[in-house]
PDB file of C-alpha atoms in Angstrom:
ATOM      1  CA  MET N   1       3.191   6.116   1.104  1.00  0.00           C
ATOM      2  CA  ASP N   2       2.884   2.695  -0.385  1.00  0.00           C
ATOM      3  CA  THR N   3       5.294   1.044  -2.911  1.00  0.00           C
ATOM      4  CA  GLN N   4       2.835   0.666  -5.664  1.00  0.00           C
ATOM      5  CA  GLU N   5       4.253   2.067  -9.020  1.00  0.00           C
ATOM      6  CA  VAL N   6       2.725   5.553  -9.888  1.00  0.00           C
ATOM      7  CA  THR N   7       2.239   6.333 -13.413  1.00  0.00           C
ATOM      8  CA  LEU N   8       2.086   9.981 -14.656  1.00  0.00           C
ATOM      9  CA  THR N   9       1.620  11.657 -18.067  1.00  0.00           C
ATOM     10  CA  PRO N  10       4.085  14.470 -18.997  1.00  0.00           C
ATOM     11  CA  GLU N  11       1.158  16.863 -18.145  1.00  0.00           C
ATOM     12  CA  ASP N  12       0.705  15.308 -14.758  1.00  0.00           C
ATOM     13  CA  ARG N  13       4.403  15.686 -14.020  1.00  0.00           C
ATOM     14  CA  LYS N  14       4.332  19.350 -15.086  1.00  0.00           C
ATOM     15  CA  GLN N  15       1.339  19.993 -12.871  1.00  0.00           C
ATOM     16  CA  LEU N  16       3.212  18.500  -9.787  1.00  0.00           C
ATOM     17  CA  GLU N  17       6.317  20.427 -10.609  1.00  0.00           C
ATOM     18  CA  ASP N  18       4.277  23.638 -10.657  1.00  0.00           C
ATOM     19  CA  GLU N  19       2.539  22.802  -7.366  1.00  0.00           C
ATOM     20  CA  LEU N  20       5.932  21.899  -5.867  1.00  0.00           C
ATOM     21  CA  ALA N  21       7.402  25.403  -6.884  1.00  0.00           C
ATOM     22  CA  LEU N  22       4.349  27.114  -5.425  1.00  0.00           C
ATOM     23  CA  LEU N  23       4.528  25.204  -2.098  1.00  0.00           C
ATOM     24  CA  GLU N  24       8.295  25.753  -1.806  1.00  0.00           C
ATOM     25  CA  GLY N  25       8.156  29.348  -2.666  1.00  0.00           C
ATOM     26  CA  ASP N  26       5.199  31.638  -2.100  1.00  0.00           C
ATOM     27  CA  LYS N  27       3.297  29.283   0.184  1.00  0.00           C
ATOM     28  CA  ARG N  28       6.276  28.542   2.383  1.00  0.00           C
ATOM     29  CA  SER N  29       7.089  32.300   2.548  1.00  0.00           C
ATOM     30  CA  GLU N  30       3.532  33.093   3.483  1.00  0.00           C
ATOM     31  CA  ILE N  31       3.529  30.564   6.285  1.00  0.00           C
ATOM     32  CA  ILE N  32       6.790  31.870   7.697  1.00  0.00           C
ATOM     33  CA  ALA N  33       5.262  35.448   7.674  1.00  0.00           C
ATOM     34  CA  GLN N  34       2.250  33.988   9.532  1.00  0.00           C
ATOM     35  CA  LEU N  35       4.458  32.333  12.145  1.00  0.00           C
ATOM     36  CA  GLN N  36       6.473  35.559  12.725  1.00  0.00           C
ATOM     37  CA  GLU N  37       3.296  37.624  13.250  1.00  0.00           C
ATOM     38  CA  ALA N  38       1.791  35.039  15.483  1.00  0.00           C
ATOM     39  CA  ARG N  39       4.985  35.081  17.714  1.00  0.00           C
ATOM     40  CA  GLY N  40       4.259  38.707  18.218  1.00  0.00           C
ATOM     41  CA  PHE N  41       0.860  37.971  19.928  1.00  0.00           C
ATOM     42  CA  GLY N  42       2.643  36.757  23.111  1.00  0.00           C
ATOM     43  CA  ASP N  43       2.614  33.566  24.988  1.00  0.00           C
ATOM     44  CA  LEU N  44       2.993  30.671  22.430  1.00  0.00           C
ATOM     45  CA  SER N  45       1.317  28.023  24.727  1.00  0.00           C
ATOM     46  CA  GLU N  46      -2.110  29.840  24.331  1.00  0.00           C
ATOM     47  CA  ASN N  47      -1.640  31.248  20.965  1.00  0.00           C
ATOM     48  CA  ALA N  48      -4.214  29.922  18.360  1.00  0.00           C
ATOM     49  CA  GLU N  49      -2.797  31.823  15.530  1.00  0.00           C
ATOM     50  CA  TYR N  50       0.735  30.322  16.123  1.00  0.00           C
ATOM     51  CA  ASP N  51      -0.802  26.775  16.473  1.00  0.00           C
ATOM     52  CA  ALA N  52      -2.712  27.307  13.293  1.00  0.00           C
ATOM     53  CA  ALA N  53       0.411  28.442  11.298  1.00  0.00           C
ATOM     54  CA  LYS N  54       2.459  25.593  12.781  1.00  0.00           C
ATOM     55  CA  GLU N  55      -0.221  23.156  11.531  1.00  0.00           C
ATOM     56  CA  ALA N  56      -0.223  24.829   8.042  1.00  0.00           C
ATOM     57  CA  GLN N  57       3.590  24.578   8.018  1.00  0.00           C
ATOM     58  CA  SER N  58       3.364  20.875   8.822  1.00  0.00           C
ATOM     59  CA  GLN N  59       0.765  20.255   6.060  1.00  0.00           C
ATOM     60  CA  ASN N  60       2.768  22.275   3.475  1.00  0.00           C
ATOM     61  CA  GLU N  61       5.958  20.375   4.242  1.00  0.00           C
ATOM     62  CA  ALA N  62       4.243  16.987   4.063  1.00  0.00           C
ATOM     63  CA  ARG N  63       2.824  17.803   0.710  1.00  0.00           C
ATOM     64  CA  ILE N  64       6.258  18.927  -0.502  1.00  0.00           C
ATOM     65  CA  ASN N  65       7.738  15.691   0.734  1.00  0.00           C
ATOM     66  CA  GLU N  66       4.861  13.714  -1.080  1.00  0.00           C
ATOM     67  CA  ILE N  67       5.391  15.549  -4.416  1.00  0.00           C
ATOM     68  CA  ARG N  68       9.109  15.092  -4.305  1.00  0.00           C
ATOM     69  CA  HIS N  69       8.713  11.361  -3.654  1.00  0.00           C
ATOM     70  CA  LEU N  70       6.215  11.080  -6.628  1.00  0.00           C
ATOM     71  CA  LEU N  71       8.444  13.020  -9.032  1.00  0.00           C
ATOM     72  CA  ALA N  72      11.453  10.837  -7.954  1.00  0.00           C
ATOM     73  CA  THR N  73       9.782   7.514  -8.274  1.00  0.00           C
ATOM     74  CA  ALA N  74       6.883   7.866 -10.789  1.00  0.00           C
ATOM     75  CA  LYS N  75       7.023   6.377 -14.215  1.00  0.00           C
ATOM     76  CA  VAL N  76       6.282   9.063 -16.818  1.00  0.00           C
ATOM     77  CA  VAL N  77       4.572   7.635 -19.983  1.00  0.00           C
ATOM     78  CA  GLU N  78       4.847   9.657 -23.197  1.00  0.00           C
ATOM     79  CA  ASN N  79       1.902  10.182 -25.316  1.00  0.00           C
ATOM     80  CA  ARG N  80       2.300   8.149 -28.501  1.00  0.00           C
ATOM     81  CA  ARG N  81       1.071  10.250 -31.294  1.00  0.00           C
ATOM     82  CA  GLY N  82      -0.900   8.232 -33.874  1.00  0.00           C
ATOM     83  CA  ALA N  83      -1.086   5.196 -31.591  1.00  0.00           C
ATOM     84  CA  LYS N  84      -4.194   3.138 -32.383  1.00  0.00           C
ATOM     85  CA  SER N  85      -4.624   1.429 -28.985  1.00  0.00           C
ATOM     86  CA  ILE N  86      -5.696   3.021 -25.659  1.00  0.00           C
ATOM     87  CA  ALA N  87      -3.148   3.942 -23.234  1.00  0.00           C
ATOM     88  CA  ILE N  88      -2.538   6.577 -20.490  1.00  0.00           C
ATOM     89  CA  GLY N  89      -3.257   9.971 -22.003  1.00  0.00           C
ATOM     90  CA  SER N  90      -5.843   8.726 -24.434  1.00  0.00           C
ATOM     91  CA  THR N  91      -9.284  10.320 -24.629  1.00  0.00           C
ATOM     92  CA  VAL N  92     -11.872   7.709 -25.558  1.00  0.00           C
ATOM     93  CA  GLU N  93     -15.417   8.004 -26.602  1.00  0.00           C
ATOM     94  CA  LEU N  94     -17.425   4.996 -25.310  1.00  0.00           C
ATOM     95  CA  VAL N  95     -20.860   3.822 -26.097  1.00  0.00           C
ATOM     96  CA  ASP N  96     -23.080   1.745 -23.698  1.00  0.00           C
ATOM     97  CA  GLU N  97     -25.681  -0.868 -24.657  1.00  0.00           C
ATOM     98  CA  LYS N  98     -28.327   1.919 -24.950  1.00  0.00           C
ATOM     99  CA  GLY N  99     -26.291   3.960 -27.399  1.00  0.00           C
ATOM    100  CA  THR N 100     -25.386   6.549 -24.856  1.00  0.00           C
ATOM    101  CA  ALA N 101     -21.965   8.035 -25.536  1.00  0.00           C
ATOM    102  CA  GLN N 102     -19.533   9.200 -22.804  1.00  0.00           C
ATOM    103  CA  THR N 103     -15.952  10.585 -23.320  1.00  0.00           C
ATOM    104  CA  TYR N 104     -13.162   9.790 -20.628  1.00  0.00           C
ATOM    105  CA  THR N 105      -9.540  10.626 -20.510  1.00  0.00           C
ATOM    106  CA  LEU N 106      -7.355   7.885 -19.086  1.00  0.00           C
ATOM    107  CA  ALA N 107      -5.182   9.548 -16.543  1.00  0.00           C
ATOM    108  CA  GLY N 108      -2.174   8.493 -14.528  1.00  0.00           C
ATOM    109  CA  THR N 109      -2.435   7.056 -11.167  1.00  0.00           C
ATOM    110  CA  THR N 110      -2.588  10.438  -9.226  1.00  0.00           C
ATOM    111  CA  HIS N 111      -4.587  12.759 -11.449  1.00  0.00           C
ATOM    112  CA  THR N 112      -8.067  11.561 -11.640  1.00  0.00           C
ATOM    113  CA  ASP N 113     -10.811  14.070 -11.743  1.00  0.00           C
ATOM    114  CA  SER N 114     -14.471  12.817 -11.994  1.00  0.00           C
ATOM    115  CA  LEU N 115     -15.608  16.367 -12.862  1.00  0.00           C
ATOM    116  CA  GLN N 116     -13.533  16.307 -15.980  1.00  0.00           C
ATOM    117  CA  ASN N 117     -14.080  12.548 -16.683  1.00  0.00           C
ATOM    118  CA  LYS N 118     -10.405  11.827 -15.995  1.00  0.00           C
ATOM    119  CA  ILE N 119     -10.241   8.126 -14.809  1.00  0.00           C
ATOM    120  CA  SER N 120      -7.350   6.337 -13.415  1.00  0.00           C
ATOM    121  CA  ASN N 121      -5.517   3.618 -15.325  1.00  0.00           C
ATOM    122  CA  GLU N 122      -5.944   1.575 -12.157  1.00  0.00           C
ATOM    123  CA  SER N 123      -9.813   1.819 -11.945  1.00  0.00           C
ATOM    124  CA  PRO N 124     -11.879  -1.166 -13.185  1.00  0.00           C
ATOM    125  CA  LEU N 125     -12.803   0.693 -16.396  1.00  0.00           C
ATOM    126  CA  GLY N 126      -9.317   2.326 -16.819  1.00  0.00           C
ATOM    127  CA  ALA N 127      -7.568  -1.117 -16.483  1.00  0.00           C
ATOM    128  CA  ALA N 128      -9.976  -2.730 -18.886  1.00  0.00           C
ATOM    129  CA  LEU N 129      -9.571  -0.076 -21.614  1.00  0.00           C
ATOM    130  CA  ILE N 130      -5.715  -0.281 -21.908  1.00  0.00           C
ATOM    131  CA  GLY N 131      -4.681  -1.777 -25.167  1.00  0.00           C
ATOM    132  CA  HIS N 132      -7.998  -1.810 -26.728  1.00  0.00           C
ATOM    133  CA  VAL N 133      -8.741  -0.191 -30.196  1.00  0.00           C
ATOM    134  CA  ALA N 134     -11.741   1.471 -31.738  1.00  0.00           C
ATOM    135  CA  GLY N 135     -14.511  -1.067 -32.336  1.00  0.00           C
ATOM    136  CA  ASP N 136     -13.644  -3.281 -29.300  1.00  0.00           C
ATOM    137  CA  THR N 137     -16.233  -3.990 -26.652  1.00  0.00           C
ATOM    138  CA  VAL N 138     -14.789  -3.762 -23.288  1.00  0.00           C
ATOM    139  CA  SER N 139     -16.282  -5.421 -20.079  1.00  0.00           C
ATOM    140  CA  PHE N 140     -15.395  -4.563 -16.584  1.00  0.00           C
ATOM    141  CA  GLU N 141     -16.918  -5.008 -13.081  1.00  0.00           C
ATOM    142  CA  THR N 142     -18.153  -2.013 -11.348  1.00  0.00           C
ATOM    143  CA  PRO N 143     -17.581  -1.393  -7.584  1.00  0.00           C
ATOM    144  CA  SER N 144     -21.172  -2.608  -7.009  1.00  0.00           C
ATOM    145  CA  GLY N 145     -20.187  -5.959  -8.502  1.00  0.00           C
ATOM    146  CA  LYS N 146     -22.171  -5.444 -11.824  1.00  0.00           C
ATOM    147  CA  THR N 147     -20.551  -6.239 -15.173  1.00  0.00           C
ATOM    148  CA  ARG N 148     -20.769  -3.505 -17.755  1.00  0.00           C
ATOM    149  CA  SER N 149     -19.959  -3.501 -21.434  1.00  0.00           C
ATOM    150  CA  LEU N 150     -18.923  -0.429 -23.323  1.00  0.00           C
ATOM    151  CA  THR N 151     -17.867  -0.268 -27.001  1.00  0.00           C
ATOM    152  CA  VAL N 152     -14.921   2.017 -27.976  1.00  0.00           C
ATOM    153  CA  LYS N 153     -16.128   4.437 -30.667  1.00  0.00           C
ATOM    154  CA  ARG N 154     -13.160   6.704 -30.978  1.00  0.00           C
ATOM    155  CA  ILE N 155      -9.674   7.211 -29.489  1.00  0.00           C
ATOM    156  CA  ASN N 156      -7.882  10.454 -29.360  1.00  0.00           C
ATOM    157  CA  ARG N 157      -4.527  11.271 -28.047  1.00  0.00           C
TER     158      ARG N 157
END
């Protein structure tokens, strides 16, 4: 893992804590049961079920370690109720030059989701939005190198 600071919302932190509890509890127990069952199939050197269970165990433990590290080192930003400027956790309505509106939620570093329009605070648009208020026009460079300008219509927390 890199040393870049990770930023989480309280909701992100809760989601990671819930995932960690699942991985350390039910998922770990399920994998142990699979390992025990696979051992009963005989020779471990030619046992595909055992190999698959060991791989699942390795992946599960790696994710547990990753989440523990995130929870121990991440900066949690609180939602500032009534704040007028855009920050992590804000939901913003943006309007482009053609008048088309799009709504985005500015998420922490690790919880982006394009299907839910959650963008990272480190993305070009996310970084450009931070600190702006309704009425501001924000310009940013897209990954393709084009410059886009969007106007902040509304900010919700």
